[in-house]
Amino acid sequence: MNRQQPEYDVLVIGGSGVDTIVRVDALPVPLADSVMVGPIEEWPGHTGGNVALGARALGLGVALLDCIGDDWTGAQVRERLAEGDVEFHPLISAAGTRRAVNLVDAKGRRISFYDARDPEDLRMPPEFYLPRLRRTRHVHLSIMNFTRFLYDDIEALQVPVSTDLHDWDGLNEHQREFALRSDLVFFSAASAGERTPALMRQILSEGRAQTVVATAGADGSYLLTRDGGPEPLHVPATVPPAPVVDTNGAGDAFVTGFLYGRLDGRNVRDCARLGAVAGAHACTAPGSTALVGRAELLAGDSDASRGPAPVN
C-alpha cells in the first residue's frame, strides 16, 4: 500500500456518542426509590468525538470516521462536530448511536454507565476508510470492536497509531489487541492502581508501543518509553484555570494536548505537560465544552513549566 500527501494531521476512528449528565450531591448515590437532582443535560461527544473536537480546536487538520444511527442522538453528534469544524464521515448503523449516562458529583467526579450497542459483526468497509487513512499523519483509534480490524491496513501503510484504553486493568481481553498493536498507548491508572508501572512495562515488552502514558487525574501522569529507563517518569498535573465543574472528557483533552506536542516534534515530557494543560482546562466547563485553543495551551504550558520539576 502507498501513502499519499497528508491532508489530515489526525484521523480519529470510532467513539462518538451522546452523554446524559446527571448531577448528584455525592457518589455513590444513596439507595432510594427516587433522588432529586438538578437539570439533566445532554452533551454530544464521547471519547472519539472529544479527541476530534479538541484536536481541531488546537488548529490541527482533523477528520472523524464512525458508525452512528439515523436517530436524534446521531443528529446531536453531527451538529456538535459541525459546530467544532470537524470533518465528519459517518456510516449509518441500524444499532443506533452510542450513549452514556454519567453521574457527576459536586467535586466533578463521575460514574459512567456506557451503552456501546454496536453489534459484534459491525465492520467499517476498507473502501470507506482507506482513502483517508492514506492521507493522514496520524490515526487515533477508539476502542470500538470494529476499529481493531483496521490494524493490518494501518501497519501496511506505516501510519503512526495511538489509542486510549481508558480504565484497563490489564486483564480485560477487549483492550489487549489495542494495547499491543498501537505505537502510542494511553490508559487511566484508576483500575491498575499500584500495578500501573508493571502494566506499562508489559505493554512495552509485549507490544509495538514506543511510548505508554498512564493518566492519574489530579496526580498527573506517568510516562514510560522503549528507549528510556525501567521506571515511569512522573509529570505533575496542571492546576485548572477555574473551578472544576466536570471531569468528563479530561482524559480525552489530555490525549489531544499530547498529540499536538507529538505532531509538533516535541519530546514526550513536553507532550505530557501539554496534555496536562488541556486536561485541566477541560474540567472547567460541563460536557467537554471547554476546548483549549493553541494560544491558551502554549501559554498554560509556559506557566506550568515554572512550577515544581517532575519527579520519578
Short mmCIF file of C-alpha atoms in Angstrom, two decimals:
data_model
loop_
_atom_site.label_atom_id
_atom_site.label_comp_id
_atom_site.label_asym_id
_atom_site.label_seq_id
_atom_site.Cartn_x
_atom_site.Cartn_y
_atom_site.Cartn_z
CA MET A 1 0.00 0.00 0.00
CA ASN A 2 1.12 3.55 -0.71
CA ARG A 3 0.54 6.62 1.44
CA GLN A 4 -0.33 9.94 -0.17
CA GLN A 5 0.41 13.57 0.59
CA PRO A 6 -1.08 14.18 4.08
CA GLU A 7 -4.39 16.01 4.14
CA TYR A 8 -5.05 15.44 7.85
CA ASP A 9 -2.91 15.73 10.94
CA VAL A 10 -5.12 13.33 12.88
CA LEU A 11 -7.68 10.83 11.67
CA VAL A 12 -9.91 9.69 14.55
CA ILE A 13 -11.85 6.48 14.04
CA GLY A 14 -14.78 5.46 16.22
CA GLY A 15 -16.01 6.63 19.58
CA SER A 16 -18.70 9.27 19.06
CA GLY A 17 -21.95 9.41 21.00
CA VAL A 18 -24.05 11.38 23.47
CA ASP A 19 -23.63 11.72 27.24
CA THR A 20 -26.55 12.28 29.59
CA ILE A 21 -25.20 14.20 32.59
CA VAL A 22 -26.95 13.78 35.96
CA ARG A 23 -25.52 15.95 38.74
CA VAL A 24 -25.73 14.49 42.24
CA ASP A 25 -24.58 15.72 45.63
CA ALA A 26 -22.19 12.84 46.25
CA LEU A 27 -21.09 9.45 44.95
CA PRO A 28 -22.16 6.77 45.47
CA VAL A 29 -25.80 7.78 45.21
CA PRO A 30 -27.93 6.67 48.19
CA LEU A 31 -30.12 3.65 47.55
CA ALA A 32 -33.61 5.09 47.21
CA ASP A 33 -36.70 4.84 45.05
CA SER A 34 -36.04 8.35 43.71
CA VAL A 35 -33.39 11.03 44.14
CA MET A 36 -33.95 14.71 43.43
CA VAL A 37 -31.31 16.18 41.07
CA GLY A 38 -30.73 19.37 39.14
CA PRO A 39 -31.39 19.79 35.40
CA ILE A 40 -30.38 16.72 33.40
CA GLU A 41 -28.27 17.66 30.38
CA GLU A 42 -27.35 16.05 27.07
CA TRP A 43 -23.84 16.58 25.69
CA PRO A 44 -22.66 15.01 22.40
CA GLY A 45 -19.05 13.94 22.26
CA HIS A 46 -17.72 10.68 23.74
CA THR A 47 -14.05 9.78 23.51
CA GLY A 48 -13.57 9.87 19.73
CA GLY A 49 -15.71 12.95 19.30
CA ASN A 50 -13.90 14.72 22.13
CA VAL A 51 -10.46 13.93 20.72
CA ALA A 52 -11.51 15.16 17.28
CA LEU A 53 -13.05 18.36 18.67
CA GLY A 54 -10.05 19.02 20.90
CA ALA A 55 -7.52 18.48 18.14
CA ARG A 56 -9.46 20.76 15.79
CA ALA A 57 -9.63 23.48 18.46
CA LEU A 58 -5.81 23.34 18.54
CA GLY A 59 -5.70 24.09 14.83
CA LEU A 60 -4.93 20.56 13.65
CA GLY A 61 -6.45 19.16 10.46
CA VAL A 62 -8.87 16.51 11.68
CA ALA A 63 -11.39 14.02 10.32
CA LEU A 64 -13.57 11.61 12.26
CA LEU A 65 -14.92 8.35 10.83
CA ASP A 66 -17.56 6.45 12.77
CA CYS A 67 -20.71 4.35 12.69
CA ILE A 68 -23.74 6.11 14.17
CA GLY A 69 -27.51 5.79 13.98
CA ASP A 70 -30.01 7.68 11.88
CA ASP A 71 -31.59 8.93 15.10
CA TRP A 72 -31.91 12.08 17.21
CA THR A 73 -28.73 11.26 19.16
CA GLY A 74 -26.83 10.87 15.90
CA ALA A 75 -28.18 14.25 14.80
CA GLN A 76 -26.78 15.77 18.01
CA VAL A 77 -23.37 14.28 17.23
CA ARG A 78 -23.43 15.67 13.69
CA GLU A 79 -24.45 19.13 14.91
CA ARG A 80 -21.76 19.28 17.62
CA LEU A 81 -18.99 18.19 15.26
CA ALA A 82 -20.13 20.70 12.65
CA GLU A 83 -20.04 23.45 15.29
CA GLY A 84 -16.48 22.40 16.11
CA ASP A 85 -15.44 22.44 12.44
CA VAL A 86 -14.62 18.73 12.47
CA GLU A 87 -14.85 16.91 9.13
CA PHE A 88 -17.18 14.03 9.96
CA HIS A 89 -17.80 10.99 7.77
CA PRO A 90 -20.43 8.72 9.34
CA LEU A 91 -21.70 5.33 8.30
CA ILE A 92 -25.28 4.59 9.35
CA SER A 93 -25.65 1.68 11.77
CA ALA A 94 -29.03 0.09 12.42
CA ALA A 95 -27.97 -0.35 16.05
CA GLY A 96 -28.18 3.40 16.63
CA THR A 97 -25.88 5.95 18.21
CA ARG A 98 -23.92 5.10 21.35
CA ARG A 99 -24.98 6.70 24.63
CA ALA A 100 -23.78 7.01 28.20
CA VAL A 101 -25.31 8.22 31.46
CA ASN A 102 -22.79 9.96 33.69
CA LEU A 103 -23.42 10.67 37.36
CA VAL A 104 -21.29 13.68 38.32
CA ASP A 105 -20.84 14.79 41.95
CA ALA A 106 -20.18 18.25 43.38
CA LYS A 107 -16.40 17.75 43.04
CA GLY A 108 -16.62 16.86 39.35
CA ARG A 109 -16.04 13.12 39.87
CA ARG A 110 -18.14 10.74 37.81
CA ILE A 111 -19.50 7.26 37.31
CA SER A 112 -20.34 6.42 33.71
CA PHE A 113 -22.91 3.88 32.50
CA TYR A 114 -21.85 3.18 28.92
CA ASP A 115 -24.18 1.77 26.26
CA ALA A 116 -21.86 0.56 23.48
CA ARG A 117 -24.71 -1.02 21.45
CA ASP A 118 -22.52 -1.85 18.41
CA PRO A 119 -23.17 -5.44 17.22
CA GLU A 120 -20.17 -7.78 17.27
CA ASP A 121 -20.24 -8.15 13.48
CA LEU A 122 -20.16 -4.40 12.79
CA ARG A 123 -17.35 -3.57 10.33
CA MET A 124 -16.12 -0.44 8.56
CA PRO A 125 -15.53 -1.21 4.85
CA PRO A 126 -11.92 -0.70 3.65
CA GLU A 127 -13.11 1.31 0.65
CA PHE A 128 -14.60 3.78 3.15
CA TYR A 129 -11.58 4.33 5.42
CA LEU A 130 -8.55 3.58 3.22
CA PRO A 131 -8.65 6.77 1.08
CA ARG A 132 -8.47 8.89 4.25
CA LEU A 133 -6.07 6.59 6.06
CA ARG A 134 -3.62 7.07 3.20
CA ARG A 135 -3.75 10.86 3.68
CA THR A 136 -3.17 11.29 7.40
CA ARG A 137 -0.07 11.89 9.50
CA HIS A 138 -1.51 10.03 12.49
CA VAL A 139 -4.51 7.85 13.31
CA HIS A 140 -6.19 7.58 16.72
CA LEU A 141 -8.36 4.51 17.26
CA SER A 142 -11.14 4.49 19.83
CA ILE A 143 -11.56 1.06 21.37
CA MET A 144 -14.70 0.14 19.45
CA ASN A 145 -14.67 -3.52 18.41
CA PHE A 146 -14.88 -2.68 14.69
CA THR A 147 -11.78 -0.47 14.77
CA ARG A 148 -9.47 -3.37 15.70
CA PHE A 149 -9.94 -4.70 12.18
CA LEU A 150 -8.14 -1.65 10.76
CA TYR A 151 -4.76 -2.50 12.31
CA ASP A 152 -3.50 -4.60 9.40
CA ASP A 153 -4.05 -1.75 6.94
CA ILE A 154 -2.62 0.82 9.37
CA GLU A 155 0.54 -1.26 9.72
CA ALA A 156 0.79 -1.84 5.96
CA LEU A 157 0.63 1.92 5.39
CA GLN A 158 3.03 2.57 8.29
CA VAL A 159 0.78 5.25 9.76
CA PRO A 160 1.58 6.01 13.43
CA VAL A 161 -1.35 4.94 15.59
CA SER A 162 -2.46 5.78 19.12
CA THR A 163 -5.27 4.51 21.32
CA ASP A 164 -6.76 5.18 24.74
CA LEU A 165 -7.50 2.03 26.76
CA HIS A 166 -9.31 4.08 29.43
CA ASP A 167 -9.55 2.14 32.71
CA TRP A 168 -7.84 -1.05 31.50
CA ASP A 169 -6.71 -3.33 34.33
CA GLY A 170 -4.51 -5.46 32.10
CA LEU A 171 -6.98 -8.36 32.26
CA ASN A 172 -9.92 -7.40 30.04
CA GLU A 173 -9.34 -9.03 26.67
CA HIS A 174 -11.28 -6.34 24.77
CA GLN A 175 -8.45 -3.80 25.14
CA ARG A 176 -5.49 -6.15 24.77
CA GLU A 177 -5.12 -6.01 20.99
CA PHE A 178 -5.32 -2.21 21.08
CA ALA A 179 -2.63 -2.16 23.78
CA LEU A 180 -0.25 -4.36 21.84
CA ARG A 181 -0.73 -3.02 18.31
CA SER A 182 -0.53 0.74 18.89
CA ASP A 183 2.61 2.91 18.79
CA LEU A 184 1.35 5.28 21.49
CA VAL A 185 -0.85 3.92 24.29
CA PHE A 186 -2.82 5.91 26.85
CA PHE A 187 -4.70 4.45 29.80
CA SER A 188 -6.09 5.57 33.13
CA ALA A 189 -4.30 4.36 36.25
CA ALA A 190 -7.63 4.22 38.12
CA SER A 191 -8.13 0.45 37.76
CA ALA A 192 -4.50 -0.68 37.69
CA GLY A 193 -3.55 1.24 40.85
CA GLU A 194 -0.22 0.03 42.24
CA ARG A 195 0.17 -2.30 39.26
CA THR A 196 0.37 0.65 36.86
CA PRO A 197 4.19 0.61 36.39
CA ALA A 198 4.17 -3.15 35.77
CA LEU A 199 1.32 -2.82 33.27
CA MET A 200 3.19 -0.06 31.43
CA ARG A 201 6.28 -2.27 31.19
CA GLN A 202 4.13 -5.19 29.99
CA ILE A 203 2.64 -3.11 27.17
CA LEU A 204 6.12 -2.10 26.03
CA SER A 205 7.62 -5.59 26.28
CA GLU A 206 4.76 -7.49 24.60
CA GLY A 207 3.59 -4.92 22.05
CA ARG A 208 4.87 -2.43 19.49
CA ALA A 209 4.36 0.73 21.56
CA GLN A 210 7.21 3.21 21.76
CA THR A 211 5.51 5.25 24.50
CA VAL A 212 2.97 4.38 27.19
CA VAL A 213 1.16 7.10 29.16
CA ALA A 214 -0.80 6.43 32.34
CA THR A 215 -3.02 9.31 33.40
CA ALA A 216 -3.81 9.73 37.09
CA GLY A 217 -6.14 12.71 37.32
CA ALA A 218 -5.06 15.23 39.93
CA ASP A 219 -1.87 13.18 40.48
CA GLY A 220 -0.69 13.95 36.95
CA SER A 221 0.59 11.34 34.52
CA TYR A 222 3.34 8.75 34.14
CA LEU A 223 5.47 8.13 31.05
CA LEU A 224 7.43 5.08 30.00
CA THR A 225 9.30 4.82 26.71
CA ARG A 226 11.05 1.99 24.94
CA ASP A 227 14.36 3.84 24.93
CA GLY A 228 14.05 5.18 28.49
CA GLY A 229 14.64 3.71 31.94
CA PRO A 230 12.63 0.96 33.65
CA GLU A 231 10.68 3.32 35.92
CA PRO A 232 7.92 5.66 34.73
CA LEU A 233 8.60 9.41 34.73
CA HIS A 234 6.06 11.40 36.71
CA VAL A 235 4.69 14.61 35.20
CA PRO A 236 2.56 16.68 37.63
CA ALA A 237 -0.96 17.79 36.87
CA THR A 238 -1.69 21.41 35.99
CA VAL A 239 -3.94 23.47 38.25
CA PRO A 240 -7.19 24.23 36.38
CA PRO A 241 -7.61 27.90 35.45
CA ALA A 242 -11.11 27.94 37.02
CA PRO A 243 -13.12 25.79 39.48
CA VAL A 244 -13.61 22.15 38.50
CA VAL A 245 -17.10 21.60 37.12
CA ASP A 246 -16.92 18.23 35.35
CA THR A 247 -14.02 15.82 34.80
CA ASN A 248 -15.83 14.13 31.91
CA GLY A 249 -13.59 14.44 28.85
CA ALA A 250 -10.45 15.47 30.75
CA GLY A 251 -8.63 12.33 29.63
CA ASP A 252 -9.63 12.93 26.02
CA ALA A 253 -8.35 16.50 26.29
CA PHE A 254 -5.05 15.18 27.67
CA VAL A 255 -4.74 12.99 24.58
CA THR A 256 -5.28 15.97 22.25
CA GLY A 257 -2.67 18.07 24.02
CA PHE A 258 -0.20 15.20 23.91
CA LEU A 259 -0.85 14.54 20.22
CA TYR A 260 -0.40 18.23 19.42
CA GLY A 261 3.04 18.12 21.01
CA ARG A 262 3.94 14.87 19.27
CA LEU A 263 2.97 16.20 15.85
CA ASP A 264 4.94 19.36 16.63
CA GLY A 265 8.08 17.27 17.21
CA ARG A 266 8.31 17.74 20.99
CA ASN A 267 9.75 15.24 23.46
CA VAL A 268 7.40 13.04 25.48
CA ARG A 269 7.76 15.02 28.69
CA ASP A 270 6.78 18.25 26.93
CA CYS A 271 3.89 16.40 25.26
CA ALA A 272 2.65 15.26 28.67
CA ARG A 273 2.85 18.82 30.01
CA LEU A 274 0.71 20.00 27.11
CA GLY A 275 -1.69 17.15 27.83
CA ALA A 276 -1.91 18.24 31.47
CA VAL A 277 -2.79 21.81 30.45
CA ALA A 278 -5.50 20.63 28.06
CA GLY A 279 -6.91 18.18 30.62
CA ALA A 280 -7.06 20.82 33.36
CA HIS A 281 -8.81 23.25 31.04
CA ALA A 282 -11.42 20.62 30.13
CA CYS A 283 -12.52 20.29 33.77
CA THR A 284 -13.75 23.89 33.96
CA ALA A 285 -16.99 23.51 31.98
CA PRO A 286 -19.66 20.82 31.58
CA GLY A 287 -19.87 18.17 28.94
CA SER A 288 -16.45 18.52 27.31
CA THR A 289 -17.26 22.05 26.15
CA ALA A 290 -14.07 23.70 27.46
CA LEU A 291 -11.82 23.16 24.44
CA VAL A 292 -8.43 24.77 24.88
CA GLY A 293 -7.06 26.76 21.95
CA ARG A 294 -3.47 26.70 20.74
CA ALA A 295 -2.51 30.04 22.33
CA GLU A 296 -4.01 29.03 25.70
CA LEU A 297 -2.33 25.63 25.52
CA LEU A 298 1.12 27.05 24.92
CA ALA A 299 0.65 29.83 27.47
CA GLY A 300 -0.53 27.31 30.05
CA ASP A 301 2.47 25.10 29.37
CA SER A 302 4.78 28.08 29.88
CA ASP A 303 3.14 28.78 33.24
CA ALA A 304 3.28 25.13 34.27
CA SER A 305 6.96 24.85 33.34
CA ARG A 306 7.78 27.41 36.03
CA GLY A 307 6.26 25.17 38.70
CA PRO A 308 7.86 22.25 40.59
CA ALA A 309 10.01 19.93 38.48
CA PRO A 310 8.65 16.44 37.76
CA VAL A 311 9.95 13.63 39.93
CA ASN A 312 10.26 9.94 39.21
#
